Amino acid sequence: MLQKVLLGASRRPGLRAAVTRTPATRRVVDRFVAGEHLDDALRAVGELSADGIAVTLDHLGEDVTDRARALRTRDAYLALLDGLAPLALGPAAEVSVKLSAFGQALPDGGHDVALELVRPVVEAATAMGTTVTLDMEDSRTVDSTLAALAELRKEHPGTGAVLQAMLHRTEDDAKALAVTGSRVRLVKGAYDEPASVAHQRKADVDAAYLRCLELLMAGPGYPMVGSHDPAVVARAHELAAQHSRAAASWEVQMLYGIRPDEQRRLAAAGTRVRAYVPYGADWYGYFVRRLAERPANVAFFLRSLATRR
Ligand code: FDA
């Protein structure tokens, strides 16, 4: 219930203005967001790399409603790739994009606009020896995002997909994407979805996740296990052993600031680990989804507001 209220709030402009103007919010946001600027993101990349953790960088922003902002998203990602180039991390530093930030929802041809604007980002990533992963947003965008993926993979087969276990359709999508060379990040799903398209009970989402994980780990693709759930991470290791997967044939992904000790522990023990590092000024939607995932985060946030100076 709280989760639905929060996810609804993530789309209310009035609330967004009130929360983002509150100085005390900043301290809580800092836990989940590397900073507002490219330099902040690059500093986080340096720290994580020193611990043997790969990264996927997200320039925050979503749901753009005009082409000018979509162009700014493209330029921000090109600047990000320029900033990463001197670090020469290759595939250990990739980027994640939300197609809604590239204009996917624009009326009259938003899908094509997003594809046109994301393509130079994918080309620049390939030229640097790294990849782009297409984040998955609410269920109405899945067909468009998977169609864009198929298009981009023709010339850039390393382009990654995200599948959300909560959606009823995802087992079929996982079967279709469990093919050679296919990079698929499996997540539980962070959006408020109706019962017609998604499991509503956490236990059902968790069970669906494990079924999809089995499909991906059994196949010839490159599964990216996007979860902080200890049961999921343990099962992924079991499946890797069962299918004789080399350590370099799959990875665990976690969000910046969530279970950082576990990220370091797994990396030190030889599991490939990648942290999803968001940065930028447009952090509101991302931040509210992180609050919605865990009631304790809301309590922490409210406490920090109550004790603000
Ligand atoms: P679950 O919610 O069961 O949490 C398991 C444990 O992890 C919790 O008990 C807690 O310890 C810890 N935890 C989880 N969330 C936390 C939080 N916010 N704060 C503190 N601790 C927390 N979703 C989506 O719809 N589209 C996408 O493209 C992506 N991309 C993405 C990338 C990566 C790398 C990750 C890890 C996740 C995503 N997600 C996502 C988010 C995903 O859908 C999901 O909402 C969260 O990962 C939380 O689910 P868990 O699998 O961690 O399990």
XYZ file of N, CA and C and ligand atoms in Angstrom, residues 31-32 56 98 134-137 162 164 166 185-191 202 206 209 225-230 232 253-255 257-259 274-276 289-294 297, ligand 1:
185
model
N 22.818 8.978 -0.249
C 23.054 7.539 -0.041
C 22.862 6.762 -1.349
N 21.958 7.244 -2.188
C 21.594 6.482 -3.383
C 22.129 7.060 -4.685
N 27.859 0.468 -14.075
C 27.034 0.934 -15.182
C 26.479 2.276 -14.731
N 17.599 5.264 -20.010
C 16.134 5.113 -20.011
C 15.636 5.753 -21.296
N 19.687 -0.984 -21.920
C 18.426 -0.228 -21.932
C 17.637 -0.572 -20.679
N 17.571 0.354 -19.731
C 16.739 0.130 -18.539
C 15.302 -0.132 -18.975
N 14.539 -0.820 -18.125
C 13.129 -1.026 -18.450
C 12.276 -0.160 -17.528
N 11.323 0.537 -18.133
C 10.463 1.428 -17.359
C 9.060 0.811 -17.245
N 16.810 -5.143 -20.027
C 16.383 -5.390 -18.646
C 15.004 -6.030 -18.695
N 11.743 -7.376 -16.199
C 11.182 -7.225 -14.850
C 10.357 -8.463 -14.501
N 8.330 -9.112 -12.279
C 6.955 -8.912 -11.823
C 5.936 -8.992 -12.964
N 19.752 -8.110 -17.986
C 19.679 -7.838 -16.536
C 18.273 -8.203 -16.075
N 18.214 -9.148 -15.149
C 16.918 -9.532 -14.592
C 16.718 -8.783 -13.278
N 15.583 -8.056 -13.167
C 15.260 -7.357 -11.914
C 13.842 -7.737 -11.504
N 13.468 -7.368 -10.269
C 12.099 -7.689 -9.833
C 11.102 -6.722 -10.452
N 11.472 -5.449 -10.613
C 10.549 -4.455 -11.184
C 10.212 -3.403 -10.157
N 10.395 -2.129 -10.533
C 10.273 -1.037 -9.561
C 9.066 -0.132 -9.814
N 8.177 -0.512 -10.735
C 7.064 0.380 -11.083
C 5.746 -0.180 -10.551
N 4.516 -9.927 -3.207
C 5.974 -10.035 -3.266
C 6.428 -11.485 -3.453
N 8.923 -12.817 -6.309
C 10.182 -13.529 -5.989
C 10.228 -14.885 -6.707
N 10.849 -14.397 -10.307
C 12.250 -14.041 -10.533
C 13.106 -15.314 -10.640
N 22.449 -10.481 -12.950
C 21.508 -10.751 -11.861
C 21.346 -9.467 -11.046
N 20.326 -8.682 -11.384
C 20.135 -7.377 -10.751
C 19.275 -7.498 -9.510
N 19.907 -7.753 -8.375
C 19.140 -7.926 -7.135
C 20.062 -7.826 -5.926
N 19.470 -7.328 -4.805
C 20.205 -7.308 -3.528
C 19.739 -8.445 -2.633
N 18.829 -9.248 -3.138
C 18.181 -10.285 -2.338
C 19.159 -11.449 -2.132
N 19.521 -11.743 -0.867
C 20.496 -12.817 -0.624
C 20.044 -14.160 -1.212
N 18.311 -14.647 -3.915
C 18.535 -14.603 -5.363
C 20.018 -14.806 -5.675
N 24.493 -7.615 -10.243
C 24.448 -6.154 -10.272
C 23.650 -5.646 -9.067
N 24.164 -4.613 -8.432
C 23.433 -3.978 -7.328
C 23.477 -2.471 -7.507
N 22.565 -1.787 -6.832
C 22.494 -0.332 -6.957
C 23.517 0.328 -6.037
N 25.134 2.286 -3.301
C 24.692 2.618 -1.942
C 23.859 1.549 -1.266
N 23.479 0.500 -1.983
C 22.679 -0.556 -1.350
C 23.547 -1.809 -1.189
N 23.654 -2.273 0.036
C 24.496 -3.421 0.413
C 25.924 -3.297 -0.157
N 28.785 -5.652 -10.599
C 28.688 -4.330 -11.227
C 27.721 -3.479 -10.403
N 28.144 -2.263 -10.097
C 27.259 -1.334 -9.385
C 26.612 -0.381 -10.385
N 25.337 -0.144 -10.171
C 24.575 0.799 -11.008
C 24.699 2.161 -10.337
N 11.566 5.768 -6.063
C 11.479 4.307 -6.263
C 12.318 3.571 -5.215
N 13.456 4.160 -4.834
C 14.289 3.498 -3.805
C 13.593 3.538 -2.451
N 12.894 4.644 -2.142
C 12.132 4.693 -0.883
C 11.043 3.636 -0.898
N 10.362 3.512 -2.044
C 9.222 2.601 -2.128
C 9.644 1.142 -1.956
N 10.886 0.835 -2.277
C 11.343 -0.552 -2.180
C 11.488 -1.012 -0.736
N 11.606 -0.055 0.187
C 11.949 -0.485 1.535
C 11.379 0.497 2.557
N 13.594 2.796 4.534
C 14.146 3.992 3.892
C 13.236 5.198 4.116
P 14.029 -7.048 -2.544
O 13.189 -5.847 -2.802
O 13.355 -8.293 -2.101
O 15.168 -6.641 -1.526
C 16.053 -7.592 -0.979
C 16.928 -6.902 0.049
O 17.742 -5.933 -0.603
C 16.147 -6.081 1.075
O 15.739 -6.889 2.139
C 17.167 -5.036 1.459
O 18.121 -5.582 2.331
C 17.860 -4.751 0.154
N 17.202 -3.657 -0.574
C 16.438 -3.746 -1.687
N 16.036 -2.520 -2.100
C 16.556 -1.649 -1.214
C 16.506 -0.230 -1.098
N 15.860 0.539 -1.967
N 17.164 0.342 -0.067
C 17.847 -0.398 0.823
N 17.942 -1.748 0.756
C 17.301 -2.358 -0.233
N 13.872 -1.852 -11.895
C 13.171 -1.596 -13.029
O 11.946 -1.646 -13.015
N 13.841 -1.290 -14.193
C 15.209 -1.267 -14.260
O 15.767 -0.991 -15.330
C 15.943 -1.550 -13.072
N 17.312 -1.529 -13.064
C 17.990 -1.998 -11.956
C 19.367 -2.166 -11.997
C 20.037 -2.780 -10.947
C 21.518 -2.995 -11.030
C 19.297 -3.197 -9.779
C 19.982 -3.878 -8.650
C 17.954 -2.969 -9.726
C 17.275 -2.365 -10.776
N 15.900 -2.145 -10.721
C 15.223 -1.841 -11.887
C 15.180 -2.187 -9.410
C 14.545 -3.555 -9.157
O 13.444 -3.739 -10.000
C 14.086 -3.683 -7.689
O 13.076 -2.725 -7.446
C 15.158 -3.530 -6.641
O 16.348 -4.125 -7.049
C 14.753 -4.164 -5.312
O 14.567 -5.555 -5.475
P 15.607 -6.663 -4.956
O 15.780 -7.646 -6.043
O 16.837 -6.021 -4.464
O 14.840 -7.463 -3.837
